[in-house]
XYZ file of C-alpha atoms in Angstrom:
489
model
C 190.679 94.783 168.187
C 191.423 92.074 165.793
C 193.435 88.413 166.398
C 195.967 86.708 163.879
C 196.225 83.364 163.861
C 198.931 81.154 162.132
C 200.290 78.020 161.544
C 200.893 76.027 164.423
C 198.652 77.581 166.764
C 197.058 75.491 169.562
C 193.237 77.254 168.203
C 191.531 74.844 170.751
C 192.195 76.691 173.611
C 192.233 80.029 171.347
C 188.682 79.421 170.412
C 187.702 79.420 173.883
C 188.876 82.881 174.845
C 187.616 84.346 171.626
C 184.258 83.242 172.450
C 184.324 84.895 175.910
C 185.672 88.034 174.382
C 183.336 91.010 173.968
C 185.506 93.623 172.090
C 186.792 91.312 169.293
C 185.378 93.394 166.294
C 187.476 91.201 163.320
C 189.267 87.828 162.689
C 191.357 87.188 160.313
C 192.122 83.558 159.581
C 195.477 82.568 157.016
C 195.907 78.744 157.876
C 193.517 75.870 159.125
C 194.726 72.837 160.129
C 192.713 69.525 160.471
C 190.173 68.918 163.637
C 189.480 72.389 164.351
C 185.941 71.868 165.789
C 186.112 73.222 169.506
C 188.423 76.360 167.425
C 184.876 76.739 165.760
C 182.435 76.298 168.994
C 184.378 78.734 171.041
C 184.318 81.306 168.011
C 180.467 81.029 167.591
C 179.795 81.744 170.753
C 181.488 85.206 169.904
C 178.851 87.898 170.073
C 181.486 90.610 169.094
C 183.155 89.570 165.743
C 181.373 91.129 162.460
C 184.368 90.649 160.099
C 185.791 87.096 159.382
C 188.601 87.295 156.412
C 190.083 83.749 155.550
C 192.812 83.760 153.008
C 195.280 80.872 151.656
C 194.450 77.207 153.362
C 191.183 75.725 153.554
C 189.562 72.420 154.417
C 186.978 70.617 155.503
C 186.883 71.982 159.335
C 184.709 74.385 157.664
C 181.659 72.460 157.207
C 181.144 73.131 160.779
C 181.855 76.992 160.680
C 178.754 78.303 162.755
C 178.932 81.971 162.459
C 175.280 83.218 162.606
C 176.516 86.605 164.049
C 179.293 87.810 161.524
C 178.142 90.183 158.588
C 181.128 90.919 156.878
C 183.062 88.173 154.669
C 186.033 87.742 152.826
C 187.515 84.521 151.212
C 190.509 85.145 149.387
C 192.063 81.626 148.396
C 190.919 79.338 145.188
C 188.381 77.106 146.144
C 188.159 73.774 144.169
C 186.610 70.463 144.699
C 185.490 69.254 148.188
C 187.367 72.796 149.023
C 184.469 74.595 147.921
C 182.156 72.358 149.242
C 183.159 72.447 152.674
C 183.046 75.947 152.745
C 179.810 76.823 150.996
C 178.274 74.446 154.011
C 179.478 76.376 156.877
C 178.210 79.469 154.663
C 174.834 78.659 155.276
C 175.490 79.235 158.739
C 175.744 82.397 158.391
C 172.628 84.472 158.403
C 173.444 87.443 159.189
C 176.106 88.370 156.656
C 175.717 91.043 154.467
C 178.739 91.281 152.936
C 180.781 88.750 150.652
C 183.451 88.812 149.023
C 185.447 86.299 147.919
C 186.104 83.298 145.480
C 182.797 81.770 143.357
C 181.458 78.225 142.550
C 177.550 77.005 141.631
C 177.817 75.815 145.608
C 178.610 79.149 146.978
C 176.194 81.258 145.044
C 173.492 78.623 146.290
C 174.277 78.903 149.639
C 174.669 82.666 149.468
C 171.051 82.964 147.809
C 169.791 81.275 151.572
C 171.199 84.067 153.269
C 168.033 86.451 154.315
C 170.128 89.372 155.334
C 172.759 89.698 152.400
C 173.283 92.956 150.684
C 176.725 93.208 148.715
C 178.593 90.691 146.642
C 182.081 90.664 145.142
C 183.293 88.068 143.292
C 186.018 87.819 141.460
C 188.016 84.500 139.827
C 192.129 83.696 140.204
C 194.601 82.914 137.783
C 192.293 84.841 134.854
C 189.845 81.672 135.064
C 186.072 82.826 133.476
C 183.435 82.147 134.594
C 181.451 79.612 134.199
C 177.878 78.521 132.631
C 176.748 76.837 135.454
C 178.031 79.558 138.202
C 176.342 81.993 135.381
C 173.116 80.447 136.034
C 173.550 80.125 140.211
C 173.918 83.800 139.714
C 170.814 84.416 137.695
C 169.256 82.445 140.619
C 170.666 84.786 143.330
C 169.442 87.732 141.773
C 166.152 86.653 141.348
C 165.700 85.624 144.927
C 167.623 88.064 146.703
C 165.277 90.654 148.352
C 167.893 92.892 150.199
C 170.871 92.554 147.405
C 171.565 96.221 146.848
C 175.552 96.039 145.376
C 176.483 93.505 142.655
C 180.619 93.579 141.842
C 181.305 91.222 138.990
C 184.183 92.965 137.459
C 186.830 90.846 135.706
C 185.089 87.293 136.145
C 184.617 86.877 131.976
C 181.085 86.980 131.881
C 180.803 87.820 127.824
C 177.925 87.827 126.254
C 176.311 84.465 126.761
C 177.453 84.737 130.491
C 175.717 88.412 130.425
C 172.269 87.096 129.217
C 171.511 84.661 131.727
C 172.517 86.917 134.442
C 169.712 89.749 132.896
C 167.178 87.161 133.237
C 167.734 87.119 137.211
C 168.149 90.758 136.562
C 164.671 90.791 135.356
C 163.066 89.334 138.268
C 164.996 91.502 140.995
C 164.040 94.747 142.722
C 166.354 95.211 145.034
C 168.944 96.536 143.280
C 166.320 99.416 142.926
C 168.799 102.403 143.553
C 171.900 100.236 144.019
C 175.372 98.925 142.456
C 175.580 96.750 139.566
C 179.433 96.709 138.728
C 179.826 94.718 134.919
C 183.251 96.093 134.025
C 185.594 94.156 132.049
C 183.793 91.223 130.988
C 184.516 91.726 127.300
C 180.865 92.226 127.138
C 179.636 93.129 123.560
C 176.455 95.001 121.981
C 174.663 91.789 122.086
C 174.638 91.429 125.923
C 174.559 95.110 126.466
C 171.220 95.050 124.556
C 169.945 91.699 126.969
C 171.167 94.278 129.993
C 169.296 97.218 128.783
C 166.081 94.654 128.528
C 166.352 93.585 131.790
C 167.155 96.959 133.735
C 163.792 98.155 132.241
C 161.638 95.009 133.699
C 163.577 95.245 137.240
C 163.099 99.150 137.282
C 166.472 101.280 138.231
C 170.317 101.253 139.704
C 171.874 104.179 141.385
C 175.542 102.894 139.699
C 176.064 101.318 136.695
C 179.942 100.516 135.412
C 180.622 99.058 132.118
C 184.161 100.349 131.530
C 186.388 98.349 129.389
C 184.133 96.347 127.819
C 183.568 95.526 124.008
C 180.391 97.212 122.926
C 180.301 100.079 120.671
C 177.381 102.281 119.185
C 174.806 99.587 118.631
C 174.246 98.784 122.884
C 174.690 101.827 124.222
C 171.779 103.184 121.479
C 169.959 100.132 123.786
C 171.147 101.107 127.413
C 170.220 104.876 126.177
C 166.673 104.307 125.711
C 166.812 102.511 128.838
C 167.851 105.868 130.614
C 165.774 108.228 129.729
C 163.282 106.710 131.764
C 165.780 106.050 134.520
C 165.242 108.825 137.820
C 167.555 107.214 140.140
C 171.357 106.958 138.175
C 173.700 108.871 139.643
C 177.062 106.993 137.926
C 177.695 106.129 134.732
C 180.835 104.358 133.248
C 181.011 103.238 130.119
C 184.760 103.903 129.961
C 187.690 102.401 128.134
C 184.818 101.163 124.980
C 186.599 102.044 122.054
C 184.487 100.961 119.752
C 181.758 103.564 120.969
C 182.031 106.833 118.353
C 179.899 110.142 118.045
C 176.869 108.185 116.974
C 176.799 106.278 120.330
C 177.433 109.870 122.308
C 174.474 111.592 120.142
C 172.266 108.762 121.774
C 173.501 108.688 125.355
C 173.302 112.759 124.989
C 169.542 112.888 123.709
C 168.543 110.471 127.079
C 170.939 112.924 129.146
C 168.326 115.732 128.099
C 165.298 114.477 128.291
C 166.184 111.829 131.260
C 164.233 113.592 134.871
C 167.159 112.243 136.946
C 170.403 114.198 138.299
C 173.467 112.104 137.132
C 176.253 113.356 138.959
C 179.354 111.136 136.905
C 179.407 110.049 133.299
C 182.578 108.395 132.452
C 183.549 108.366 128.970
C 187.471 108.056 128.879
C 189.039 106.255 126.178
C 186.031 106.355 123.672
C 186.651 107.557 120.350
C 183.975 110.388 120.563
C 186.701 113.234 118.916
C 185.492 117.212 118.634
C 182.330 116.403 117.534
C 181.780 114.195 120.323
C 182.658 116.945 123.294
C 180.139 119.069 121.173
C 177.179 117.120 121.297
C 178.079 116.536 125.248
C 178.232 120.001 126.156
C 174.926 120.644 124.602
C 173.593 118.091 126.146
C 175.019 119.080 130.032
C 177.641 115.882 129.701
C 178.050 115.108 133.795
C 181.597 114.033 134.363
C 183.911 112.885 131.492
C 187.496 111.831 130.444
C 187.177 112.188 126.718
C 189.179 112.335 124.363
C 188.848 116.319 124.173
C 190.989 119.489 122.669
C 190.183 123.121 123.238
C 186.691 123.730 121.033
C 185.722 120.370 122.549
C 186.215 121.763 126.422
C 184.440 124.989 125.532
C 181.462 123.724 124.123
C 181.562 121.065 127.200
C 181.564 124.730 129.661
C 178.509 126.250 127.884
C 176.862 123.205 128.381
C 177.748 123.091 132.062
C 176.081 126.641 132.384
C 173.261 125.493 132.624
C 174.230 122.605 135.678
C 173.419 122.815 138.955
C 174.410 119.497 140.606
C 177.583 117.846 138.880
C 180.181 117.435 141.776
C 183.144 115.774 139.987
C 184.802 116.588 136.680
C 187.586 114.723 135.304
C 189.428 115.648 132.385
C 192.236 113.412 132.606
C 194.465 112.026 129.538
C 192.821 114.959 127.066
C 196.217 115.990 126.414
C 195.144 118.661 123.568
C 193.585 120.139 126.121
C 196.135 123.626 126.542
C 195.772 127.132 129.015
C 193.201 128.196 125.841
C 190.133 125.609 126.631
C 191.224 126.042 130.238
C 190.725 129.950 130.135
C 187.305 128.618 128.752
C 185.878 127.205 132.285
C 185.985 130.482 134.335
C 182.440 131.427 133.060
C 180.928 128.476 134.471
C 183.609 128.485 138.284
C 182.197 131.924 138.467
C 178.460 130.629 137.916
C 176.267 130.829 141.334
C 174.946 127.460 140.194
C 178.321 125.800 140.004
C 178.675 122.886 142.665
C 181.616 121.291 141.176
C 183.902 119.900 144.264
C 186.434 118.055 142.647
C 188.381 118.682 139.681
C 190.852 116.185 137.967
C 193.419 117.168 134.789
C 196.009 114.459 135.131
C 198.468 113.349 132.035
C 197.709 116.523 130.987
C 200.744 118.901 130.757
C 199.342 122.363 131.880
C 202.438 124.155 132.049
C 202.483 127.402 133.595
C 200.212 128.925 131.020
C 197.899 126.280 131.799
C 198.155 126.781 135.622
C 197.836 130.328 135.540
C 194.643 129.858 133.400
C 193.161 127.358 136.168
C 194.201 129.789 138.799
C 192.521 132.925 137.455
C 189.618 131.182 136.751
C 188.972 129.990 140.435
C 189.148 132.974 141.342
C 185.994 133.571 142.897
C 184.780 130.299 142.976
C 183.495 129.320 145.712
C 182.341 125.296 145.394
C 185.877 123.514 144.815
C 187.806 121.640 147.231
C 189.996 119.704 145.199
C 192.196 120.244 142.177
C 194.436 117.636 141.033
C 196.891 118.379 137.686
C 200.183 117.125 136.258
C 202.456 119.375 137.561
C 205.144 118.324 134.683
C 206.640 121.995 133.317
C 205.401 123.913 136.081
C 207.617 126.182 137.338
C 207.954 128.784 139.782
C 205.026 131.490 137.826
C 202.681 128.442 137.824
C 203.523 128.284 141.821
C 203.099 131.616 142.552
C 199.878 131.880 140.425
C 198.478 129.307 142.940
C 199.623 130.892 145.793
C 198.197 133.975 144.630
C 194.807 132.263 144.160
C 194.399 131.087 147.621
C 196.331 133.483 149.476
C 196.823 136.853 147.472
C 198.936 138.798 150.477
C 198.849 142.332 148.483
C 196.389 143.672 150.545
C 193.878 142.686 153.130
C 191.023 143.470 150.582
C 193.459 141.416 148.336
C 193.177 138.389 150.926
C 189.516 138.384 151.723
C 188.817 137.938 147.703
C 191.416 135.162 147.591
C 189.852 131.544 147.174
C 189.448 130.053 150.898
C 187.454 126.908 149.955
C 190.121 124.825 147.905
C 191.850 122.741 150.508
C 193.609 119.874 148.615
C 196.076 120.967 145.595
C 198.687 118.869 143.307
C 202.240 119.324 144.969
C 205.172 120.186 142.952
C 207.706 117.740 144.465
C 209.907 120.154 145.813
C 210.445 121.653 149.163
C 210.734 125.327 148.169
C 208.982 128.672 150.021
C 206.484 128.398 147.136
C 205.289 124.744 148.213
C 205.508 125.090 152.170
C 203.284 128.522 151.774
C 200.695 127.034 149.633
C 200.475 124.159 151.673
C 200.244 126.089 155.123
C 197.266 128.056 153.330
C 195.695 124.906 152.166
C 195.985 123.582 155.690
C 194.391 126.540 156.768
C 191.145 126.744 154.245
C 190.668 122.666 155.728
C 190.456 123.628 158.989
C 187.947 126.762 158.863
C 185.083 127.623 156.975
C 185.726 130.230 153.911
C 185.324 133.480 156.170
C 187.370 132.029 159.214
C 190.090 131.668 156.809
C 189.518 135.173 155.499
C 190.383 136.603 158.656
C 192.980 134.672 159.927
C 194.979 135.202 156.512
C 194.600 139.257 157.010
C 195.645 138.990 160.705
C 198.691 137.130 159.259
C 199.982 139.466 156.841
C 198.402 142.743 158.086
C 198.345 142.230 162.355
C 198.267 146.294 163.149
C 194.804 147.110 161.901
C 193.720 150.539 160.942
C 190.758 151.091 163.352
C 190.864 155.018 163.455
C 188.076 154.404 160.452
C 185.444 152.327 163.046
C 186.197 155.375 165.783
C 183.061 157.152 164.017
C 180.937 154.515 165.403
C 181.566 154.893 169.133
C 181.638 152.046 171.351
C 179.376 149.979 168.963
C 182.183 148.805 167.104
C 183.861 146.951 169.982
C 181.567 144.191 170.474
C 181.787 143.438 166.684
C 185.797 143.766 166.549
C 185.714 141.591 169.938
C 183.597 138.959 167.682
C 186.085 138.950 164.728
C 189.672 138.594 167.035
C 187.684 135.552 168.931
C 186.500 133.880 165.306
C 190.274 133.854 164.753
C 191.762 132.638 167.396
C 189.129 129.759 167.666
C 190.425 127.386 165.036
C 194.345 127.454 165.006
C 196.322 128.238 168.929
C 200.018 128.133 167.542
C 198.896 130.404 164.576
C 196.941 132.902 167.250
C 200.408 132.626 169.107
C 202.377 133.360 165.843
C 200.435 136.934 165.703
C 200.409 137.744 168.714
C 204.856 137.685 168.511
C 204.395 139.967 166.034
């Protein structure tokens, strides 16, 4: 249950029913208007609310925001002057939030660092404004004196270098971002402040995500932030996408902590990068994670050798490797066939497949039995590219036919039409979401082949009956109208 309130509301009286509601979970607040005190006592006497979002007006009727029970906030408006002032007072009410998000001034971050329970922070700035020194340094402050902080989002606030370096020396002093989110991207941040970073992350010990996409460093930090991560056991993300200035020399680095680093990453994201052939080649031998590089064909295959010999990546995305054709494709049924392949989501967008391309994905899936999503361009696929889908997830030749078909994908790129092709792949995909791979099995033979053969079990008696009993009731369970379906035929 959540409440709106506008302009010209009477909140007096408003305030007073809030605060002897007990299912009010959120409130969302767009306009304030002056002398809004008893609006404020009824609301903190709210036991319910968790969520508070304020957007557009402020003023100073919330220096006496009381709110020691909410732990979720959101400020979306600018705050300037006595603005910001009033507000970052009735923040320090607030001692059980764990959650901001929201606007940022030297006040705020001080008043955020007396919160005892806090755990995530987003800031971001308006109008493209950076940052500045002296919020810089109210952030260094936070970090070195909050105990629970486990998710930093500073994305787009202009940090730089300068802006970078003071915020590693809070870095420094914090450990409880120990296995958390530290999210740096686009902050034009250069080798300079990637190398304070890398400095700081090995004082304060280790982060579970770190993003540093679209930034300005190039081979010079991340040979820094590399020798940082070999020692690192807890990363599981990695982004340093979008950092064109970042070549083969930067990749050989980041590859030689990959091999010798004792932790499991589970997404490296190196889109955009100028890392070439030579670049996918020193990945794959290296087990390269998760990657949008700039890739063709030898680059893919050497990436698929290398991904042998993994056990634990769960998302690969290949997108905007456009010399990527049905030839490197063809090269990743090795490791979809591999008993050690965990991959569940696969990702080839602004790449045009073509049918070639789709029939390559499609035979190698074959037998895979680890993905659940697949998500291509579908630009020049036609009707063969359909039907080599279909074919993959539903193969209706024969029932042997079926039970080999592919019953774990359950989420597939449409083609934009409304054709037989589509609506049967779709039904099938509905199907493999709904019931585990061997449910699916079944209830795909009883669709296509519903007058069984059982002269064949008649050698076994009456023993049979209890197992073919078992089978009819496994697929009926999941699906009535499709049980009903059958059963008309």
């Amino acid at each position: 249950m959540s409440s709106l309130l506008g302009r010209g509301d009477d909140l007096g009286w408003l305030g007073y029913f809030i605060g002897r509601n007990e299912t009010l979970k959120s409130l969302y607040v767009y306009y304030l208007p002056t002398k809004v005190e008893k609006f404020f006592f009824g609301v903190q006497r709210n036991k319910s609310i968790k969520a508070v979002d304020i957007c557009n007006y402020i003023n100073e009727s919330l220096s006496v925001m009381n709110l020691p029970h909410v732990t979720s906030m959101s400020f979306e408006c600018q705050l300037e002057g006595e603005y910001a002032h009033y507000f970052a007072l009735g923040l320090r009410r607030c001692t059980s939030l764990k959650k901001y998000s929201g606007q940022l001034t030297a006040e705020i971050v001080e008043s955020l660092t007396t919160l005892p329970m806090l755990e995530k922070v987003h800031v971001w700035k308006n109008g493209g404004l950076a940052i500045s020194r002296e919020e810089c340094m109210a952030l260094r402050e936070l970090l070195a004196n909050a105990n629970k902080l486990k998710h930093l989002d500073l994305s787009g606030v202009g940090l730089e270098d300068d802006g970078l370096k003071l915020l590693a020396q809070g870095l420094a002093c914090n450990s409880s971002l120990a296995d958390g989110v530290l999210n740096l991207s686009s902050n034009d941040i250069g080798d300079t402040g990637l190398q304070a970073l890398a400095s700081s992350l090995a004082s304060s010990g280790k982060v579970r995500e770190l993003r540093l996409s679209r930034n300005n460093f190039g081979d010079k930090g991340l040979e820094a932030l590399a020798n940082l991560l070999a020692h690192n056991r807890a990363l599981r993300y990695l982004s340093f996408s979008g950092n064109t200035a970042i070549t083969k020399i930067g990749v050989r680095a980041i590859s030689r902590s990959i091999q010798s680093r004792k932790y499991r990453l589970e997404d490296l994201r190196l889109d955009r990068i100028n890392i070439c052939e030579d670049g996918g080649k020193i990945l794959g031998d290296a087990l390269c994670e998760d990657n949008d590089m700039s890739i063709g064909d030898n680059g893919l295959k050497a990436l698929a050798v290398g991904l042998l010999r993994n056990s634990h990546l769960k998302k690969l995305n290949l997108s905007e490797n456009t010399a990527i054709t049905s030839v490197g494709l063809r090269s990743l049924k090795q490791y979809f066939r591999s008993p050690t392949c965990a991959l569940k989501t696969l990702i080839i967008k602004s790449v045009n497949i073509g049918d070639e391309g789709a029939c390559a994905l499609a035979d190698a899936l074959g037998r895979n039995k680890s993905l659940k999503r697949l998500s291509f361009c579908n630009r020049g696929i036609t009707s063969k590219g359909m039907k080599a889908f279909l074919k993959l997830i539903c193969d209706s030749s024969s029932p042997n036919s079926i039970y080999l078909s592919n019953h774990t994908i359950c989420s597939l790129s449409t083609f934009g039409d409304e054709s037989e092709l589509q609506k049967n792949i779709t039904t099938w995909l509905g199907m493999n979401r709904r019931c585990d791979a061997r449910n699916a099995a079944k209830s795909k033979i009883m669709h296509f082949f519903p007058d069984l053969d059982m002269v064949p079990l008649f050698q076994w008696n009456l023993k049979f009956l209890p197992l073919v009993k078992s089978w009819f009731d496994t697929v009926a369970s999941p699906n009535d109208d499709f049980v009903a379906s059958i059963r008309n035929k």
